[in-house]
Amino acid sequence: MTRVTLTVNGAPVTAEVEPRTHLADLLRETLGLTGTHLGCEHGVCGACTVEIDGAPQRSCISYAVACEGSAVRTIEGFGEDPVMAALREAFSAHHALQCGYCTPGMLVMARDIVLRLPDADEARVREEMSGNLCRCTGYRGIVRAIMAVLQDRR
Amino acid sequence: MKPAAFDYARAESIAEIGTVRVIAGGQSLGPMLNLRLARPERLVDIRRLAALRGTAEDATGATWGAATTHAEVEDGIAPDPTGGFLQGVARTIAYRAVRNRGTVGGSLAHADPAADWPVALALAEAVALTSAAREIPVAALVLGPFETSLAPGEIITAIRIPRPAAGTRHARHKLVRKTGEFAQAMTAVRSGPQGMRVVLGAIDAAPMVLDGIAAAREAIAALSLPPHRRAGLAACLDRAATEVGA
Ligand SMILES: Cc1cc2nc3c(=O)[nH]c(=O)nc-3n(C[C@H](O)[C@H](O)[C@H](O)COP(=O)(O)OP(=O)(O)OC[C@H]3O[C@@H](n4cnc5c(N)ncnc54)[C@H](O)[C@@H]3O)c2cc1C
Ligand code: FES
Ligand code: FES
């Protein structure tokens, strides 16, 4: 076992983990933060996307030990965030989720797009969201919701 | 979908790595570990090694530390002597969440036959600098699928990209079934005072470097690939050639 110290949603965390434990398992199993979802566990589906040191990353192919000293923010850590609040509203209004399995990863990615690419058009939003798979919605609602938030901020 | 057990240490210096398997961003090794396609006993983490971080630029070109991420190239944090060509390539690698962690050095060392950097950096005549004090042209680094000319324990420390002569133009196109997926065909073309240079990628073998459009067309015709991928290479070649004015 290896000791790892990091911050999760602003709070310091120290845990004993096996080096093979990926960050998502630390978050879900050890810390009980089950908002981070696991789909493919090899980087393809985006369900596990969280923010690591301010940038969205896959928690299934980032090992907990490799996040020593990092600041991790999961979907549970965006409660007070105004951009995320706007995205939550828009996802609801535009029917951007059904089962909700992909939604935490979608929201983390969507917030990154809104902040990093304020001028993005629909084609760019689709390109940027291509690494987040949804089995339910057909993506139109998701793209509309993100476009609505982008347009509101212009 | 969980890796076999391995020991882990973070490298404090290049010298102490020895012949242990390294992990950088883990964006190729992570999937292989999780799928148990790789079962190393021990991993040494080089992602945050200071000697592999940072970039520099002078009149002759740019140097990127091997642990420079794809996103750092995409965002222009890493200087791009090709005037935006490499920056544009970075944006098409995988997805942003992968680009935020995956490194240029890791991509070259992994040598996926469909990867973007081995093709784009070979076109730019970039050179990999290694811990064994070797300078290996990227075009000679990748020997075949997942096979490089790196010796056991030899790691890439930096990538040196020469500044092309004024008037040099670059273009690259790839055939993908879905944005961000590995390519089925990839062609990169450079025109300018040094003449033409073409690199064919995603051909299930090491990228192929050719010195003209006609030679590239002949090479594509001779590849033993499914017809749709040969057609993809030819179409990517036509588009890239038109873009560079060839
Ligand atoms: C969903 C998904 C889609 C992807 N799509 C693409 C794509 O379209 N195009 C593309 O090009 N790539 C793609 N990739 C791969 C991605 O670019 C990886 O980031 C990159 O190939 C590996 O870099 P890394 O730093 O993550 O290396 P790691 O995964 O850490 O290591 C990969 C290999 O290289 C070795 N290594 C790492 N660094 C060094 C070094 N400095 N010197 C010597 N050996 C080293 C490791 O031992 C390991 O064998 C994709 C990845 C994912 C998960
Ligand atoms: S679970 Fe991490 S990308 Fe699918
Ligand atoms: S809402 Fe069900 S997977 Fe996206």
XYZ file of C-alpha atoms and ligand atoms in Angstrom, chain A residues 40 42-45 58 61 131, chain B residues 20-32 38 43-47 52 65-70 89 92-95 98-99 101-112 114-118 129-131 148 150-151 153-159 172 174 176 178-183 186, ligand 1:
134
model
C -15.298 1.754 -20.095
C -9.988 2.710 -20.697
C -10.361 6.369 -21.507
C -12.951 6.185 -24.273
C -16.383 7.012 -22.815
C -10.038 10.756 -17.096
C -6.597 6.107 -16.444
C -15.042 12.162 -26.015
C 12.283 0.101 -15.027
C 9.186 0.735 -17.194
C 8.213 4.409 -17.052
C 4.750 5.938 -16.974
C 4.190 9.521 -18.135
C 0.589 10.630 -18.721
C -0.655 7.055 -18.602
C -3.038 7.784 -21.472
C -1.789 4.798 -23.453
C -0.263 2.714 -20.687
C -3.322 3.202 -18.424
C -5.736 1.514 -20.835
C -3.190 -1.277 -21.407
C 0.587 -4.772 -19.903
C 6.449 1.601 -12.748
C 8.427 4.796 -12.361
C 6.429 7.981 -12.879
C 8.209 10.608 -14.975
C 5.240 12.897 -15.661
C 11.241 16.599 -18.907
C 10.379 18.648 -22.777
C 9.183 15.077 -23.365
C 6.456 15.499 -20.723
C 4.881 18.420 -22.601
C 1.195 17.579 -22.921
C -0.814 17.548 -26.133
C -2.419 18.531 -35.101
C -7.073 16.433 -33.277
C -5.456 13.949 -30.872
C -7.985 11.999 -28.809
C -10.169 14.252 -26.636
C -6.893 12.908 -22.691
C -4.817 15.748 -24.149
C -2.581 14.483 -19.415
C -1.031 12.630 -22.377
C 2.504 13.660 -23.333
C 4.324 14.070 -26.639
C 7.244 11.907 -25.435
C 4.859 9.172 -24.315
C 3.107 9.189 -27.668
C 6.383 8.800 -29.598
C 7.649 6.065 -27.263
C 4.350 4.181 -27.376
C 4.539 4.191 -31.201
C 0.917 3.343 -31.873
C -2.153 5.239 -35.914
C -0.760 7.944 -33.608
C -0.462 11.556 -34.718
C 2.892 12.759 -33.359
C 5.082 10.158 -35.115
C 16.762 13.666 -27.547
C 17.275 10.751 -25.175
C 18.707 9.937 -21.759
C 10.986 1.974 -31.382
C 14.961 3.216 -27.929
C 17.208 0.862 -25.933
C 15.875 2.024 -20.056
C 16.515 4.791 -22.579
C 13.892 7.514 -22.299
C 13.021 10.449 -24.500
C 13.930 13.637 -22.647
C 12.978 16.270 -25.219
C 11.858 16.849 -28.782
C -2.130 16.941 -42.636
C -6.604 11.868 -41.441
C -11.359 8.814 -38.650
C -15.440 9.482 -35.225
C -13.763 12.676 -33.998
C -10.910 11.784 -31.644
C -10.641 8.139 -32.619
C -7.428 6.648 -33.889
C -7.024 7.189 -37.630
C -3.224 9.762 -42.378
C -9.465 7.405 -25.740
C -8.099 7.690 -26.281
C -7.979 8.109 -27.586
C -6.716 8.380 -28.120
N -6.634 8.831 -29.410
C -5.424 9.153 -29.919
C -5.297 9.660 -31.247
O -6.283 9.872 -31.956
N -4.045 9.935 -31.711
C -2.934 9.733 -30.953
O -1.839 10.015 -31.409
N -3.021 9.271 -29.692
C -4.231 8.974 -29.156
N -4.299 8.489 -27.864
C -3.047 8.209 -27.110
C -2.553 9.458 -26.392
O -2.035 10.367 -27.325
C -1.476 9.160 -25.328
O -1.409 10.256 -24.498
C -0.063 8.999 -25.788
O -0.036 8.048 -26.820
C 0.836 8.464 -24.674
O 1.395 9.495 -23.898
P 1.460 9.309 -22.307
O 2.277 10.412 -21.766
O 0.093 9.191 -21.798
O 2.281 7.941 -22.176
P 2.086 6.698 -21.209
O 0.763 6.078 -21.437
O 2.435 7.080 -19.831
O 3.220 5.749 -21.782
C 3.103 5.133 -23.057
C 4.363 4.294 -23.315
O 5.479 5.122 -23.525
C 6.493 4.912 -22.536
N 6.990 6.250 -22.224
C 6.281 7.302 -21.764
N 7.041 8.413 -21.736
C 8.264 8.053 -22.193
C 9.494 8.755 -22.414
N 9.612 10.054 -22.165
N 10.559 8.046 -22.896
C 10.438 6.716 -23.167
N 9.319 6.000 -22.973
C 8.247 6.661 -22.501
C 5.809 4.161 -21.419
O 6.713 3.286 -20.742
C 4.742 3.380 -22.161
O 5.292 2.217 -22.709
C -5.561 8.213 -27.304
C -5.694 7.798 -25.983
C -6.951 7.542 -25.462
C -7.057 7.096 -24.038
